[in-house]
mmCIF file of C-alpha atoms and ligand atoms in Angstrom:
data_model
loop_
_atom_site.group_PDB
_atom_site.id
_atom_site.type_symbol
_atom_site.label_atom_id
_atom_site.label_comp_id
_atom_site.label_asym_id
_atom_site.label_seq_id
_atom_site.Cartn_x
_atom_site.Cartn_y
_atom_site.Cartn_z
ATOM 1 C CA MET A 468 -12.935 -4.592 -14.835
ATOM 2 C CA ASP A 469 -15.274 -7.411 -14.361
ATOM 3 C CA PHE A 470 -13.866 -9.855 -16.936
ATOM 4 C CA LYS A 471 -16.296 -12.575 -16.060
ATOM 5 C CA LYS A 472 -19.089 -10.212 -17.073
ATOM 6 C CA LEU A 473 -17.210 -9.278 -20.191
ATOM 7 C CA THR A 474 -16.823 -12.707 -21.181
ATOM 8 C CA VAL A 475 -20.568 -13.270 -20.961
ATOM 9 C CA PHE A 476 -21.274 -10.175 -22.843
ATOM 10 C CA PHE A 477 -18.907 -11.182 -25.630
ATOM 11 C CA LYS A 478 -20.543 -14.694 -25.779
ATOM 12 C CA GLU A 479 -24.150 -13.187 -25.891
ATOM 13 C CA ASN A 480 -23.091 -10.851 -28.534
ATOM 14 C CA GLY A 481 -21.126 -13.079 -30.663
ATOM 15 C CA VAL A 482 -17.868 -11.109 -30.198
ATOM 16 C CA PRO A 483 -14.817 -13.414 -30.861
ATOM 17 C CA ALA A 484 -12.768 -14.647 -28.110
ATOM 18 C CA PHE A 485 -9.498 -12.750 -29.273
ATOM 19 C CA ARG A 486 -11.184 -9.465 -28.445
ATOM 20 C CA LEU A 487 -10.863 -10.449 -24.711
ATOM 21 C CA LYS A 488 -7.084 -10.569 -24.809
ATOM 22 C CA GLN A 489 -7.183 -7.168 -26.736
ATOM 23 C CA VAL A 490 -9.134 -5.753 -23.934
ATOM 24 C CA GLN A 491 -6.921 -7.422 -21.256
ATOM 25 C CA ASP A 492 -3.695 -6.049 -22.900
ATOM 26 C CA ALA A 493 -5.138 -2.559 -23.255
ATOM 27 C CA ILE A 494 -6.333 -2.168 -19.589
ATOM 28 C CA TYR A 495 -3.095 -3.986 -17.944
ATOM 29 C CA LYS A 496 -0.360 -3.026 -20.359
ATOM 30 C CA ASN A 497 -1.542 0.116 -21.780
ATOM 31 C CA PHE A 498 -3.620 1.509 -18.919
ATOM 32 C CA ALA A 499 -6.729 2.170 -20.763
ATOM 33 C CA VAL A 500 -9.440 3.725 -18.447
ATOM 34 C CA SER A 501 -12.088 4.103 -21.119
ATOM 35 C CA TRP A 502 -13.441 2.232 -23.930
ATOM 36 C CA ASP A 503 -12.583 5.184 -26.201
ATOM 37 C CA GLU A 504 -8.951 4.421 -25.248
ATOM 38 C CA ILE A 505 -9.133 1.028 -27.060
ATOM 39 C CA PRO A 506 -9.233 1.628 -30.650
ATOM 40 C CA VAL A 507 -8.315 -1.749 -31.645
ATOM 41 C CA LEU A 508 -12.156 -2.520 -30.938
ATOM 42 C CA PRO A 509 -14.497 -1.622 -33.444
ATOM 43 C CA ALA A 510 -16.330 1.599 -32.755
ATOM 44 C CA PRO A 511 -19.888 0.018 -32.617
ATOM 45 C CA LEU A 512 -18.664 -2.440 -30.093
ATOM 46 C CA ARG A 513 -17.050 0.343 -27.820
ATOM 47 C CA GLU A 514 -20.481 2.187 -27.945
ATOM 48 C CA LYS A 515 -22.320 -0.952 -26.865
ATOM 49 C CA LEU A 516 -19.945 -1.628 -24.052
ATOM 50 C CA LYS A 517 -20.053 1.707 -22.649
ATOM 51 C CA PRO A 518 -23.546 1.416 -20.832
ATOM 52 C CA GLU A 519 -22.684 -2.284 -19.785
ATOM 53 C CA LEU A 520 -19.405 -2.303 -18.243
ATOM 54 C CA ARG A 521 -16.820 0.151 -16.573
ATOM 55 C CA ILE A 522 -13.256 -0.280 -17.330
ATOM 56 C CA ASN A 523 -12.303 1.142 -14.018
ATOM 57 C CA SER A 524 -14.375 1.052 -10.889
ATOM 58 C CA LEU A 525 -13.019 4.378 -9.461
ATOM 59 C CA ASP A 526 -13.947 7.926 -10.326
ATOM 60 C CA THR A 527 -11.138 10.447 -9.878
ATOM 61 C CA LEU A 528 -12.603 13.355 -7.813
ATOM 62 C CA GLU A 529 -9.402 15.197 -7.315
ATOM 63 C CA THR A 530 -5.612 14.853 -8.095
ATOM 64 C CA GLN A 531 -2.982 16.875 -6.160
ATOM 65 C CA VAL A 532 0.494 17.375 -7.123
ATOM 66 C CA SER A 533 2.887 18.373 -4.164
ATOM 67 C CA LYS A 534 4.896 21.539 -4.718
ATOM 68 C CA ARG A 535 8.120 19.696 -5.408
ATOM 69 C CA GLY A 536 6.342 17.524 -7.860
ATOM 70 C CA ASN A 537 7.616 14.327 -6.205
ATOM 71 C CA ALA A 538 4.243 13.219 -4.685
ATOM 72 C CA ILE A 539 0.772 12.976 -6.366
ATOM 73 C CA LYS A 540 -2.300 12.372 -4.222
ATOM 74 C CA PHE A 541 -5.593 10.881 -5.931
ATOM 75 C CA CYS A 542 -8.914 11.182 -4.391
ATOM 76 C CA PHE A 543 -11.145 8.430 -5.658
ATOM 77 C CA GLU A 544 -14.712 7.975 -5.331
ATOM 78 C CA LEU A 545 -16.200 4.291 -5.110
ATOM 79 C CA LYS A 546 -19.547 3.306 -6.775
ATOM 80 C CA ASP A 547 -21.271 3.560 -3.195
ATOM 81 C CA GLY A 548 -20.029 7.097 -2.876
ATOM 82 C CA LEU A 549 -17.400 6.368 -0.241
ATOM 83 C CA LYS A 550 -13.810 7.943 -0.966
ATOM 84 C CA ILE A 551 -10.391 6.751 -0.758
ATOM 85 C CA GLU A 552 -6.985 8.045 -1.210
ATOM 86 C CA THR A 553 -3.978 6.719 -3.236
ATOM 87 C CA VAL A 554 -0.472 8.346 -3.448
ATOM 88 C CA LEU A 555 2.344 8.159 -5.930
ATOM 89 C CA LEU A 556 5.699 8.934 -4.638
ATOM 90 C CA ASN A 557 8.759 9.721 -6.966
ATOM 91 C CA LEU A 558 11.943 8.570 -4.954
ATOM 92 C CA ILE A 559 14.049 7.690 -7.865
ATOM 93 C CA PRO A 560 13.938 9.726 -11.139
ATOM 94 C CA GLU A 561 11.199 8.540 -13.429
ATOM 95 C CA LYS A 562 10.561 5.565 -11.101
ATOM 96 C CA TRP A 563 7.466 6.014 -9.149
ATOM 97 C CA SER A 564 6.049 3.944 -6.122
ATOM 98 C CA ILE A 565 2.464 3.825 -5.373
ATOM 99 C CA CYS A 566 1.107 3.570 -1.888
ATOM 100 C CA ILE A 567 -2.442 1.668 -2.318
ATOM 101 C CA SER A 568 -5.452 1.677 0.192
ATOM 102 C CA THR A 569 -7.186 -1.539 1.158
ATOM 103 C CA GLN A 570 -10.026 -0.578 3.087
ATOM 104 C CA VAL A 571 -12.297 2.556 3.523
ATOM 105 C CA GLY A 572 -11.168 3.767 6.957
ATOM 106 C CA CYS A 573 -9.403 1.500 9.282
ATOM 107 C CA PRO A 574 -10.390 -0.698 12.305
ATOM 108 C CA VAL A 575 -6.816 -0.627 14.001
ATOM 109 C CA ARG A 576 -7.601 3.258 14.951
ATOM 110 C CA CYS A 577 -3.957 4.393 15.606
ATOM 111 C CA PRO A 578 -4.545 7.601 17.216
ATOM 112 C CA PHE A 579 -1.753 9.433 15.480
ATOM 113 C CA CYS A 580 -3.114 8.424 11.894
ATOM 114 C CA ALA A 581 -5.886 10.424 10.112
ATOM 115 C CA THR A 582 -7.097 7.247 8.599
ATOM 116 C CA GLY A 583 -7.620 5.513 12.032
ATOM 117 C CA LYS A 584 -9.643 8.419 13.334
ATOM 118 C CA LYS A 585 -12.538 7.510 10.744
ATOM 119 C CA GLY A 586 -12.785 3.900 11.999
ATOM 120 C CA LEU A 587 -13.735 1.198 9.431
ATOM 121 C CA LYS A 588 -16.396 1.807 6.852
ATOM 122 C CA ARG A 589 -15.773 -1.282 4.709
ATOM 123 C CA ASN A 590 -13.214 -3.404 2.683
ATOM 124 C CA LEU A 591 -12.247 -2.721 -0.699
ATOM 125 C CA SER A 592 -12.834 -5.215 -3.346
ATOM 126 C CA PRO A 593 -9.891 -6.770 -5.380
ATOM 127 C CA ASP A 594 -10.971 -4.623 -8.268
ATOM 128 C CA GLU A 595 -11.224 -1.428 -6.344
ATOM 129 C CA ILE A 596 -7.449 -2.103 -5.052
ATOM 130 C CA THR A 597 -6.168 -3.018 -8.557
ATOM 131 C CA ASP A 598 -7.960 -0.193 -10.037
ATOM 132 C CA GLN A 599 -6.099 2.320 -7.961
ATOM 133 C CA PHE A 600 -2.839 0.978 -9.622
ATOM 134 C CA LEU A 601 -4.277 1.227 -13.058
ATOM 135 C CA ALA A 602 -5.733 4.666 -12.750
ATOM 136 C CA ALA A 603 -2.447 6.181 -11.149
ATOM 137 C CA ALA A 604 -0.499 4.168 -14.028
ATOM 138 C CA SER A 605 -2.723 5.817 -16.672
ATOM 139 C CA PHE A 606 -2.340 9.371 -15.184
ATOM 140 C CA LEU A 607 1.494 8.931 -15.192
ATOM 141 C CA LYS A 608 1.527 7.582 -18.693
ATOM 142 C CA LYS A 609 -0.471 10.521 -20.079
ATOM 143 C CA THR A 610 1.044 13.208 -18.061
ATOM 144 C CA ARG A 611 4.772 12.235 -17.978
ATOM 145 C CA ASN A 612 5.146 8.974 -19.914
ATOM 146 C CA HIS A 613 6.535 7.484 -16.583
ATOM 147 C CA LYS A 614 5.909 4.114 -15.024
ATOM 148 C CA ILE A 615 5.060 2.660 -11.561
ATOM 149 C CA ALA A 616 8.208 0.539 -10.466
ATOM 150 C CA SER A 617 6.792 -0.655 -6.991
ATOM 151 C CA VAL A 618 3.762 -0.986 -4.912
ATOM 152 C CA ILE A 619 3.373 -0.723 -1.273
ATOM 153 C CA PHE A 620 0.018 -1.570 0.600
ATOM 154 C CA MET A 621 0.426 1.222 3.057
ATOM 155 C CA GLY A 622 -2.567 3.500 2.304
ATOM 156 C CA MET A 623 -5.758 3.647 4.208
ATOM 157 C CA GLY A 624 -6.559 0.472 6.007
ATOM 158 C CA GLU A 625 -4.988 -2.696 7.507
ATOM 159 C CA PRO A 626 -4.116 -4.858 4.528
ATOM 160 C CA PHE A 627 -4.198 -8.064 6.441
ATOM 161 C CA TYR A 628 -7.656 -7.429 7.554
ATOM 162 C CA ASN A 629 -8.842 -7.737 3.923
ATOM 163 C CA TYR A 630 -6.371 -10.456 3.186
ATOM 164 C CA GLU A 631 -8.258 -12.285 0.300
ATOM 165 C CA ALA A 632 -8.816 -9.108 -1.660
ATOM 166 C CA VAL A 633 -5.271 -7.994 -1.258
ATOM 167 C CA GLY A 634 -4.036 -11.399 -2.273
ATOM 168 C CA GLU A 635 -6.107 -11.221 -5.460
ATOM 169 C CA ALA A 636 -4.778 -7.725 -6.226
ATOM 170 C CA ILE A 637 -1.232 -9.008 -5.704
ATOM 171 C CA HIS A 638 -1.958 -11.830 -8.280
ATOM 172 C CA ALA A 639 -3.351 -9.030 -10.789
ATOM 173 C CA MET A 640 -0.092 -6.964 -10.095
ATOM 174 C CA THR A 641 2.312 -9.791 -10.575
ATOM 175 C CA ASP A 642 0.834 -12.064 -13.210
ATOM 176 C CA PRO A 643 2.973 -11.546 -16.238
ATOM 177 C CA ALA A 644 -0.224 -11.763 -18.439
ATOM 178 C CA ARG A 645 -1.621 -8.807 -16.367
ATOM 179 C CA ILE A 646 0.370 -6.107 -14.905
ATOM 180 C CA GLY A 647 3.416 -8.230 -14.470
ATOM 181 C CA LEU A 648 5.409 -6.559 -11.609
ATOM 182 C CA GLY A 649 8.085 -8.602 -9.897
ATOM 183 C CA GLN A 650 6.886 -9.924 -6.517
ATOM 184 C CA ARG A 651 9.930 -8.167 -5.031
ATOM 185 C CA HIS A 652 8.568 -4.878 -5.956
ATOM 186 C CA VAL A 653 5.534 -5.525 -4.027
ATOM 187 C CA SER A 654 5.442 -4.718 -0.337
ATOM 188 C CA VAL A 655 2.501 -5.096 2.242
ATOM 189 C CA SER A 656 2.687 -3.276 5.465
ATOM 190 C CA THR A 657 0.855 -4.508 8.507
ATOM 191 C CA ALA A 658 0.228 -3.182 11.912
ATOM 192 C CA GLY A 659 1.090 -6.542 13.323
ATOM 193 C CA HIS A 660 -1.703 -9.039 12.258
ATOM 194 C CA VAL A 661 -0.059 -12.338 13.645
ATOM 195 C CA PRO A 662 -2.036 -15.143 11.793
ATOM 196 C CA ALA A 663 -1.768 -13.224 8.437
ATOM 197 C CA ILE A 664 2.035 -12.730 8.722
ATOM 198 C CA ARG A 665 2.487 -16.490 8.714
ATOM 199 C CA ARG A 666 0.016 -16.815 5.865
ATOM 200 C CA PHE A 667 1.807 -14.175 3.799
ATOM 201 C CA ALA A 668 5.025 -16.042 4.332
ATOM 202 C CA LYS A 669 3.455 -19.105 2.597
ATOM 203 C CA ASP A 670 1.429 -17.304 0.056
ATOM 204 C CA PHE A 671 4.009 -14.633 -1.084
ATOM 205 C CA PRO A 672 7.415 -15.496 -0.107
ATOM 206 C CA GLN A 673 8.861 -13.190 -2.523
ATOM 207 C CA CYS A 674 7.087 -10.169 -1.621
ATOM 208 C CA ASN A 675 8.190 -7.681 0.895
ATOM 209 C CA LEU A 676 6.702 -7.464 4.556
ATOM 210 C CA ALA A 677 6.816 -4.241 6.394
ATOM 211 C CA VAL A 678 5.666 -3.916 10.099
ATOM 212 C CA SER A 679 4.460 -0.736 11.618
ATOM 213 C CA LEU A 680 6.005 -1.263 15.025
ATOM 214 C CA HIS A 681 6.338 2.334 16.612
ATOM 215 C CA ALA A 682 7.099 1.101 20.110
ATOM 216 C CA ALA A 683 8.911 -2.112 21.444
ATOM 217 C CA ASP A 684 7.127 -2.067 24.714
ATOM 218 C CA ASP A 685 3.596 -3.391 25.191
ATOM 219 C CA THR A 686 2.150 -0.343 27.116
ATOM 220 C CA LEU A 687 3.193 2.314 24.765
ATOM 221 C CA ARG A 688 2.529 0.281 21.681
ATOM 222 C CA THR A 689 -1.007 -0.547 22.703
ATOM 223 C CA ASP A 690 -1.462 3.073 23.093
ATOM 224 C CA LEU A 691 -0.215 3.846 19.708
ATOM 225 C CA VAL A 692 -1.254 0.688 17.706
ATOM 226 C CA PRO A 693 -4.345 -0.551 19.392
ATOM 227 C CA LEU A 694 -3.909 -4.140 17.486
ATOM 228 C CA ASN A 695 -1.151 -4.718 19.923
ATOM 229 C CA ARG A 696 -3.928 -5.785 22.533
ATOM 230 C CA THR A 697 -4.928 -8.629 20.206
ATOM 231 C CA TYR A 698 -1.281 -9.490 19.091
ATOM 232 C CA PRO A 699 0.878 -8.291 21.752
ATOM 233 C CA LEU A 700 4.798 -7.908 21.138
ATOM 234 C CA SER A 701 5.478 -11.468 22.443
ATOM 235 C CA GLN A 702 3.240 -12.853 19.814
ATOM 236 C CA LEU A 703 4.320 -10.586 17.018
ATOM 237 C CA ALA A 704 8.060 -11.515 17.590
ATOM 238 C CA LYS A 705 7.400 -15.115 17.089
ATOM 239 C CA ALA A 706 5.513 -14.627 13.893
ATOM 240 C CA LEU A 707 8.231 -12.348 12.441
ATOM 241 C CA THR A 708 10.863 -15.110 13.764
ATOM 242 C CA ASP A 709 8.894 -17.696 11.741
ATOM 243 C CA TYR A 710 8.275 -15.448 8.759
ATOM 244 C CA ILE A 711 12.171 -15.069 8.487
ATOM 245 C CA VAL A 712 12.986 -18.605 8.921
ATOM 246 C CA MET A 713 10.344 -19.421 6.217
ATOM 247 C CA THR A 714 11.271 -16.726 3.607
ATOM 248 C CA LYS A 715 14.942 -16.092 4.395
ATOM 249 C CA ARG A 716 13.747 -12.356 3.786
ATOM 250 C CA LYS A 717 14.283 -9.104 5.349
ATOM 251 C CA VAL A 718 11.626 -7.353 7.290
ATOM 252 C CA PHE A 719 10.950 -3.845 7.018
ATOM 253 C CA VAL A 720 10.196 -2.155 10.412
ATOM 254 C CA GLU A 721 8.335 1.203 10.164
ATOM 255 C CA TYR A 722 8.703 3.541 13.112
ATOM 256 C CA VAL A 723 6.864 6.865 13.108
ATOM 257 C CA LEU A 724 9.026 9.070 15.596
ATOM 258 C CA MET A 725 6.947 11.336 17.886
ATOM 259 C CA ASP A 726 8.676 13.861 20.064
ATOM 260 C CA GLY A 727 8.515 12.953 23.789
ATOM 261 C CA ILE A 728 6.700 9.596 22.974
ATOM 262 C CA ASN A 729 8.916 7.050 21.391
ATOM 263 C CA ASN A 730 11.972 8.904 20.532
ATOM 264 C CA SER A 731 14.150 8.578 23.539
ATOM 265 C CA ARG A 732 17.420 6.748 24.053
ATOM 266 C CA SER A 733 15.610 4.007 26.107
ATOM 267 C CA SER A 734 12.886 3.626 23.289
ATOM 268 C CA ALA A 735 15.904 2.953 20.804
ATOM 269 C CA ALA A 736 17.501 0.515 23.296
ATOM 270 C CA LYS A 737 14.123 -1.443 23.556
ATOM 271 C CA LEU A 738 13.783 -1.550 19.900
ATOM 272 C CA ASN A 739 17.294 -3.140 19.563
ATOM 273 C CA SER A 740 16.611 -5.615 21.994
ATOM 274 C CA TRP A 741 13.175 -6.538 20.912
ATOM 275 C CA LEU A 742 14.410 -7.073 17.328
ATOM 276 C CA ARG A 743 17.563 -8.873 18.333
ATOM 277 C CA ALA A 744 15.163 -11.384 20.186
ATOM 278 C CA VAL A 745 13.461 -11.984 16.788
ATOM 279 C CA ALA A 746 16.368 -12.290 14.586
ATOM 280 C CA ALA A 747 19.822 -10.836 13.751
ATOM 281 C CA PRO A 748 20.094 -7.191 12.831
ATOM 282 C CA LYS A 749 20.836 -8.052 9.078
ATOM 283 C CA TYR A 750 17.181 -9.325 8.738
ATOM 284 C CA PHE A 751 15.915 -5.735 9.335
ATOM 285 C CA THR A 752 15.734 -2.449 7.599
ATOM 286 C CA ILE A 753 14.489 -0.017 9.966
ATOM 287 C CA ASN A 754 12.646 2.882 8.259
ATOM 288 C CA LEU A 755 12.372 5.998 10.424
ATOM 289 C CA ILE A 756 9.449 8.258 9.758
ATOM 290 C CA THR A 757 8.994 11.646 11.227
ATOM 291 C CA TYR A 758 5.542 12.260 12.476
ATOM 292 C CA ASN A 759 3.330 14.199 9.838
ATOM 293 C CA ARG A 760 0.739 16.279 11.293
ATOM 294 C CA THR A 761 -2.816 14.779 11.562
ATOM 295 C CA GLY A 762 -4.372 17.353 14.041
ATOM 296 C CA GLY A 763 -3.534 15.269 17.127
ATOM 297 C CA PRO A 764 -1.535 16.134 20.296
ATOM 298 C CA TYR A 765 1.760 14.666 18.564
ATOM 299 C CA ARG A 766 4.719 16.442 17.395
ATOM 300 C CA ALA A 767 7.608 15.769 15.134
ATOM 301 C CA PRO A 768 10.993 15.542 16.805
ATOM 302 C CA ALA A 769 13.674 18.095 15.738
ATOM 303 C CA LYS A 770 16.094 16.680 12.681
ATOM 304 C CA ASP A 771 18.928 16.227 15.107
ATOM 305 C CA ARG A 772 16.889 13.953 17.445
ATOM 306 C CA VAL A 773 15.916 11.937 14.466
ATOM 307 C CA SER A 774 19.674 11.530 13.635
ATOM 308 C CA VAL A 775 20.610 10.715 17.247
ATOM 309 C CA PHE A 776 17.745 7.716 17.336
ATOM 310 C CA ALA A 777 18.971 6.392 13.873
ATOM 311 C CA GLY A 778 22.481 6.667 14.989
ATOM 312 C CA ILE A 779 22.068 4.569 18.109
ATOM 313 C CA LEU A 780 20.277 1.978 15.883
ATOM 314 C CA GLU A 781 23.158 2.007 13.388
ATOM 315 C CA ASP A 782 25.637 1.619 15.992
ATOM 316 C CA CYS A 783 23.782 -1.683 17.230
ATOM 317 C CA GLY A 784 24.360 -3.121 13.663
ATOM 318 C CA PHE A 785 20.874 -2.250 11.767
ATOM 319 C CA GLU A 786 20.532 -0.857 8.511
ATOM 320 C CA VAL A 787 18.421 2.543 9.228
ATOM 321 C CA THR A 788 16.839 4.932 6.712
ATOM 322 C CA ILE A 789 15.184 8.208 7.460
ATOM 323 C CA ARG A 790 12.220 8.382 5.168
ATOM 324 C CA LYS A 791 11.839 11.486 3.299
ATOM 325 C CA SER A 792 8.715 13.003 3.873
ATOM 326 C CA LEU A 793 7.060 13.404 0.499
ATOM 327 C CA GLY A 794 3.665 14.955 -0.045
ATOM 328 C CA ASP A 795 2.979 16.424 3.399
ATOM 329 C CA ASP A 796 1.764 19.732 1.807
ATOM 330 C CA ILE A 797 -0.876 17.858 0.105
ATOM 331 C CA ASP A 798 -1.610 15.671 3.270
ATOM 332 C CA GLY A 799 -0.390 12.629 1.215
ATOM 333 C CA ALA A 800 2.352 11.717 3.626
ATOM 334 C CA CYS A 801 2.421 8.615 5.812
ATOM 335 C CA GLY A 802 -0.677 8.573 8.364
ATOM 336 C CA GLN A 803 -2.309 11.617 6.510
ATOM 337 C CA LEU A 804 -4.639 9.763 4.182
ATOM 338 C CA ALA A 805 -8.307 10.272 5.240
ATOM 339 C CA GLY A 806 -10.392 10.288 2.001
ATOM 340 C CA LYS A 807 -11.686 13.828 2.881
HETATM 341 S S1 SF4 B 685 -1.692 3.578 10.980
HETATM 342 FE FE1 SF4 B 685 -2.168 2.185 9.441
HETATM 343 S S2 SF4 B 685 -3.004 0.571 10.810
HETATM 344 FE FE2 SF4 B 685 -2.854 2.354 12.066
HETATM 345 S S3 SF4 B 685 -5.019 3.266 11.891
HETATM 346 FE FE3 SF4 B 685 -3.588 4.125 10.181
HETATM 347 S S4 SF4 B 685 -3.975 2.939 8.506
HETATM 348 FE FE4 SF4 B 685 -4.701 1.908 10.224
#
């Protein structure tokens, strides 16, 4: 919602200022997505507002629910006709996490990722980012009376290539007068944008940082995450050390396991050494994600090989989780978002 425009509209039409707060509460606290869902406003005012201002900038083209009901994928159309996807994940009963997109496509072009194959179309605006949360929250409220408990910026795009807009969206989500989530319930996942990691430590020291690592040697990582050419592992290591010193927070390390590519014992050993050079194991949680099909040459490793990889890292003293793959049947799992 463009509140600047709404303020001007109210002034020009002699609408009392307290109505602004009513609209703000209806949108951010009750997740209204249309003027008709704000009955506290007089009906003639709602009718006047309809052609002037949209509450939510996104049109929902499709909502897909996974077979097990624990993942919901939205395809949204933006005002210029481009499409993005957003996923709700239900990891804990009645508590949902939302995976938010920050760009249309992605400039990083990781070859195992459906988003990366599209390249970058454009950055999303702060409203387009926040409106994903609000549209999904409205859907959950109406269909299940559930709430969104946490946000991760890990959908389409590299959030730190759209830092300002992501920052504004985080403010909207964590401001008590607006959505009011705790900063600790907000996570941003980067492919390793070194300068932005340091900036994020200063701007949002209570939010969580996740780094999509996928390999701990430069040759392989440059193949898997081409941003590594700009910010190689040595630079990323220094930035993460600085981040940990500045925030005293843990870093979440995302590692997509691809069979025969990055899941060998020596890959695990390299990961152990690289992380230890950054900080002590207690400063990391390693999230292992089994590769989800995106039509490329990669394959998911067998379950026992995932367990072996996890076991090696656990024996080295790291906290390791094997991420449940939710939403793969609706192409809503990690790496599968393409805005089709
Ligand atoms: S994995 Fe992330 S950084 Fe890489 S192309 Fe996909 S969206 Fe971009």
